mmCIF file of N, CA and C and ligand atoms in Angstrom:
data_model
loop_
_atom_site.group_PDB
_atom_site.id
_atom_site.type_symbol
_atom_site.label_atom_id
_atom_site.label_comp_id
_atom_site.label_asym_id
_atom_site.label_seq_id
_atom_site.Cartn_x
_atom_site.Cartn_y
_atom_site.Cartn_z
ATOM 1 N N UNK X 1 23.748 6.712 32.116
ATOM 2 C CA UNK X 1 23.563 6.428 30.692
ATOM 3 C C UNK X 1 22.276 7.037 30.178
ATOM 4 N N UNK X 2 22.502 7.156 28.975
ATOM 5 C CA UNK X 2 21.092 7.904 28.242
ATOM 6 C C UNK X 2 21.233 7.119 27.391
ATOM 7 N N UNK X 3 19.956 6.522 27.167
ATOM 8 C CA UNK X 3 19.954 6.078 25.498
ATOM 9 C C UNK X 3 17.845 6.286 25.322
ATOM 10 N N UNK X 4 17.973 7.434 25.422
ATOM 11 C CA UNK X 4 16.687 7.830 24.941
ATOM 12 C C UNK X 4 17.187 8.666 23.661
ATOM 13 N N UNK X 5 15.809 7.485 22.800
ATOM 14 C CA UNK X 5 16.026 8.376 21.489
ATOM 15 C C UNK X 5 14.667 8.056 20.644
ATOM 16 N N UNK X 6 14.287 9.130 19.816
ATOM 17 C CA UNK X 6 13.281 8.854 19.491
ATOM 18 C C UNK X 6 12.854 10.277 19.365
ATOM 19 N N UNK X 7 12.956 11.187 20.130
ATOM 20 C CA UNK X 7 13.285 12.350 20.379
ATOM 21 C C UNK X 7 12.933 13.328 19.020
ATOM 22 N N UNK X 8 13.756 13.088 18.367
ATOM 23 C CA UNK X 8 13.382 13.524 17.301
ATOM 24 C C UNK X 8 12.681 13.344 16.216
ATOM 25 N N UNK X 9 11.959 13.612 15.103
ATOM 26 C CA UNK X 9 11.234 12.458 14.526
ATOM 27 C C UNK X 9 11.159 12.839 12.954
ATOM 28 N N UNK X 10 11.741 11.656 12.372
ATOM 29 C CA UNK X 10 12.054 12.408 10.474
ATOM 30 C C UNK X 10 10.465 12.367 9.824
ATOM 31 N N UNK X 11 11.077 13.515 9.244
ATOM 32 C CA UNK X 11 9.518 14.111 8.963
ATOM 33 C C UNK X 11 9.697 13.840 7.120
ATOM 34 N N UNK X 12 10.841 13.696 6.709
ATOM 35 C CA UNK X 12 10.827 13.652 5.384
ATOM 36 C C UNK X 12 10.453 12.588 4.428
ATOM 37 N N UNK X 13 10.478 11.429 5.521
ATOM 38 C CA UNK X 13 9.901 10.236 5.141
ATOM 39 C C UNK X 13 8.538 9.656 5.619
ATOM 40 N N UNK X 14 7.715 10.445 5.333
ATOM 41 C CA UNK X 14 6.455 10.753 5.646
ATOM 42 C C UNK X 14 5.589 9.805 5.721
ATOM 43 N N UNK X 15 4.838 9.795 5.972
ATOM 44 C CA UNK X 15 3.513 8.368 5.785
ATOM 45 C C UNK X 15 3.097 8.626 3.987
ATOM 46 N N UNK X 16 3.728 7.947 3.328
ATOM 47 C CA UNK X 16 3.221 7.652 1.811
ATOM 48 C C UNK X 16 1.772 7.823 1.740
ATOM 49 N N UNK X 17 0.964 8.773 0.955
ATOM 50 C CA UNK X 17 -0.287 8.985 0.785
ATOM 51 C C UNK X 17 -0.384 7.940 -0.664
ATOM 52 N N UNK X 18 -1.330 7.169 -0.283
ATOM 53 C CA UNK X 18 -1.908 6.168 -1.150
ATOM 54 C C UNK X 18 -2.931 5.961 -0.932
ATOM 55 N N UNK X 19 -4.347 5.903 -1.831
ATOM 56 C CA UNK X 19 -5.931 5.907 -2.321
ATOM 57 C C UNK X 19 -6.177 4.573 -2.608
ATOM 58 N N UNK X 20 -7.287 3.833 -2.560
ATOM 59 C CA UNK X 20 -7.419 3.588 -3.495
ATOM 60 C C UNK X 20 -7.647 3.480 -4.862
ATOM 61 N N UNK X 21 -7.038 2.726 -5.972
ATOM 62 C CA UNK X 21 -6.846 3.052 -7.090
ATOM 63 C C UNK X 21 -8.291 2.404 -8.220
ATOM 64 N N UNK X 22 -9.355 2.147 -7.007
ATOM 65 C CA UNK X 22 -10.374 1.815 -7.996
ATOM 66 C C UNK X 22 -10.874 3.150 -8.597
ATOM 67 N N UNK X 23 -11.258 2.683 -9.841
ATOM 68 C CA UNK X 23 -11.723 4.338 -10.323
ATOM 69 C C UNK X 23 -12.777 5.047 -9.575
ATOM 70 N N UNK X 24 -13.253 5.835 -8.963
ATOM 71 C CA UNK X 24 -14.096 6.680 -8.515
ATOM 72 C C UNK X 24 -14.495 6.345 -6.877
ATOM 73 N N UNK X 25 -13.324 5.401 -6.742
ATOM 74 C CA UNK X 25 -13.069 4.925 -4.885
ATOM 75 C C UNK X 25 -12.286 6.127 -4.556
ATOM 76 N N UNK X 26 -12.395 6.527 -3.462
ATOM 77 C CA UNK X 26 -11.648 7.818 -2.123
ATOM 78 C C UNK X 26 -11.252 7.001 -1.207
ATOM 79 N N UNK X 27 -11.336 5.855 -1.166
ATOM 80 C CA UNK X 27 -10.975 5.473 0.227
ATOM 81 C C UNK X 27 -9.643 5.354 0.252
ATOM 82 N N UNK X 28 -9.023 4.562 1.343
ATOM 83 C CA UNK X 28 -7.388 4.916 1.696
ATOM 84 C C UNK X 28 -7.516 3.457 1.145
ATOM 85 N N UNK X 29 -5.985 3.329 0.805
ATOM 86 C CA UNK X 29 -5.789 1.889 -0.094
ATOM 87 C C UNK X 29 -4.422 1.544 1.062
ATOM 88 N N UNK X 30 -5.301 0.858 2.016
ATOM 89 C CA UNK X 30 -4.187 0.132 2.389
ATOM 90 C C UNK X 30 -3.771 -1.225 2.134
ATOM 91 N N UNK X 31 -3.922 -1.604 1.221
ATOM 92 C CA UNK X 31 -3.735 -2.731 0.349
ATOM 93 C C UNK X 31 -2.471 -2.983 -0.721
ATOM 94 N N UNK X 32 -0.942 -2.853 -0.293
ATOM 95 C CA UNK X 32 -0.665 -2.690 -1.680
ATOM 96 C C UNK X 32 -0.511 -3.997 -2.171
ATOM 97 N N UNK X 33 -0.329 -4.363 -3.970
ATOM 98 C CA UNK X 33 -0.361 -5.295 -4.563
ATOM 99 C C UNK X 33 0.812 -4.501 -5.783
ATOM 100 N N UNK X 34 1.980 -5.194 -5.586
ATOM 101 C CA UNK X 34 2.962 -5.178 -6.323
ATOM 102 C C UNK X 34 3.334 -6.222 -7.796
ATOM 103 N N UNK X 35 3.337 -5.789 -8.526
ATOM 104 C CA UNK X 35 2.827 -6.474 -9.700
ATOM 105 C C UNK X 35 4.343 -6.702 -10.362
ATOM 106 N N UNK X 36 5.634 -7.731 -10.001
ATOM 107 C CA UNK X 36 6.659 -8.007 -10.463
ATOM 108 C C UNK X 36 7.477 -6.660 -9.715
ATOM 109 N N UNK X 37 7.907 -6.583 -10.672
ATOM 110 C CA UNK X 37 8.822 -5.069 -10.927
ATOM 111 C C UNK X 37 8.323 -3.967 -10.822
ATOM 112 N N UNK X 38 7.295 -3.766 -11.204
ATOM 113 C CA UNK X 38 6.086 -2.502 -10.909
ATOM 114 C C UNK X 38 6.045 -1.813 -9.787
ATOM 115 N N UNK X 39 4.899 -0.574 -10.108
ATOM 116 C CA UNK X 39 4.659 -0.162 -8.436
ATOM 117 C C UNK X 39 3.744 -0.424 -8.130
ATOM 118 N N UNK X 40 3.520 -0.380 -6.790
ATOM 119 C CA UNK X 40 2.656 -1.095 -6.170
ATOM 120 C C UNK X 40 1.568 -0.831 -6.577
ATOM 121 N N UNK X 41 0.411 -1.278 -6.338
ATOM 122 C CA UNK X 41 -1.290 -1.053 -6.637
ATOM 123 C C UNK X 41 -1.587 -1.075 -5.396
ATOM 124 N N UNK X 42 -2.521 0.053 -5.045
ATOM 125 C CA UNK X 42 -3.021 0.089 -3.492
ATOM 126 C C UNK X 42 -4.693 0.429 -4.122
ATOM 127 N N UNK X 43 -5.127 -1.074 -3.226
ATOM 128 C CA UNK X 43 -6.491 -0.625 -3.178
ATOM 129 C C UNK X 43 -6.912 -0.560 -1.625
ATOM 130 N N UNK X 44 -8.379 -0.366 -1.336
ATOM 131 C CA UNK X 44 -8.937 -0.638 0.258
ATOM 132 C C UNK X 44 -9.259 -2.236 0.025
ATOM 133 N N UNK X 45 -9.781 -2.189 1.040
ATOM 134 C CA UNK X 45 -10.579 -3.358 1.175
ATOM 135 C C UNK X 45 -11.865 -4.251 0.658
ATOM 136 N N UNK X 46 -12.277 -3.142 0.038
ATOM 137 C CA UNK X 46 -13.614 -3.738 -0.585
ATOM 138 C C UNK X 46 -12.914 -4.059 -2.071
ATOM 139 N N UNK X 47 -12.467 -3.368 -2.327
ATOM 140 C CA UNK X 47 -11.530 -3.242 -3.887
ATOM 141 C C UNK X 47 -10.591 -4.176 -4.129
ATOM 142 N N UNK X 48 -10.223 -4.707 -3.402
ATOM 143 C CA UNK X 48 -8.463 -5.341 -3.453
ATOM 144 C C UNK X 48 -8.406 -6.582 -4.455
ATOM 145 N N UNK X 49 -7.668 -6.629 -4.582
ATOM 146 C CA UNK X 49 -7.764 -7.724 -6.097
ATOM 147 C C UNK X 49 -7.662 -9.058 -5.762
ATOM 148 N N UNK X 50 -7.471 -9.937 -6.344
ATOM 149 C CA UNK X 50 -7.319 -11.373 -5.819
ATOM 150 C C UNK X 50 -5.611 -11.502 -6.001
ATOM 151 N N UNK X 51 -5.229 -11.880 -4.365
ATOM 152 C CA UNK X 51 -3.503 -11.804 -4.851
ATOM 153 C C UNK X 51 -3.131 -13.252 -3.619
ATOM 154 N N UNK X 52 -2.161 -13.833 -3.902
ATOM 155 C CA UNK X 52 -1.618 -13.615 -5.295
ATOM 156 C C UNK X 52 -2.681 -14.082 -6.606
ATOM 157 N N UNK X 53 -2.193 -13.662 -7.600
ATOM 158 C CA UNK X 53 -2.952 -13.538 -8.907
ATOM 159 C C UNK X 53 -3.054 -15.452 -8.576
ATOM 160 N N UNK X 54 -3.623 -15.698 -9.737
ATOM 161 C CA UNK X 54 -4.230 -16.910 -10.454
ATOM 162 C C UNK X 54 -2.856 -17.438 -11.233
ATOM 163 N N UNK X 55 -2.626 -18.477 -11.144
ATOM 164 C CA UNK X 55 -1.638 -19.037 -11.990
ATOM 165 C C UNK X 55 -2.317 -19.487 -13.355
ATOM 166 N N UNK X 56 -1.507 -19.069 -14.598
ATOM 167 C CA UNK X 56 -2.028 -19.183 -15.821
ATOM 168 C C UNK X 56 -1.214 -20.428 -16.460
ATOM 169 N N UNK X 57 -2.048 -21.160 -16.876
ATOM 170 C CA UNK X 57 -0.807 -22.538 -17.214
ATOM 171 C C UNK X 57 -0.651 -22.805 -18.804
HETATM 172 ZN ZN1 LIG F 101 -11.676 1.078 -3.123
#
């Protein structure tokens, strides 16, 4: 039996390049924060927002 696989490796679904999205931050935003329906918000770590958000009553 063979069941080696792995072998090959999809390249088209790439590692998603995402920043952080603070303004004038470079760092990598591995943070994402999905806002409902939206797309995600990726900040780093120093940046990251308070999630989940605050409940507004
Ligand atoms: Zn940042």
């Amino acid at each position: 039996m063979s069941d080696e696989v792995g072998a090959t490796k999809k390249t088209e679904s790439g590692p998603y390049v995402h920043l952080c999205e603070h303004p004038g931050c470079t760092k990598w935003g591995s943070l994402g924060f999905a806002h409902g329906r939206a797309t995600p918000n990726w900040y780093c770590f120093e940046h990251k927002i308070e999630w989940p958000p605050a409940k507004r009553s």
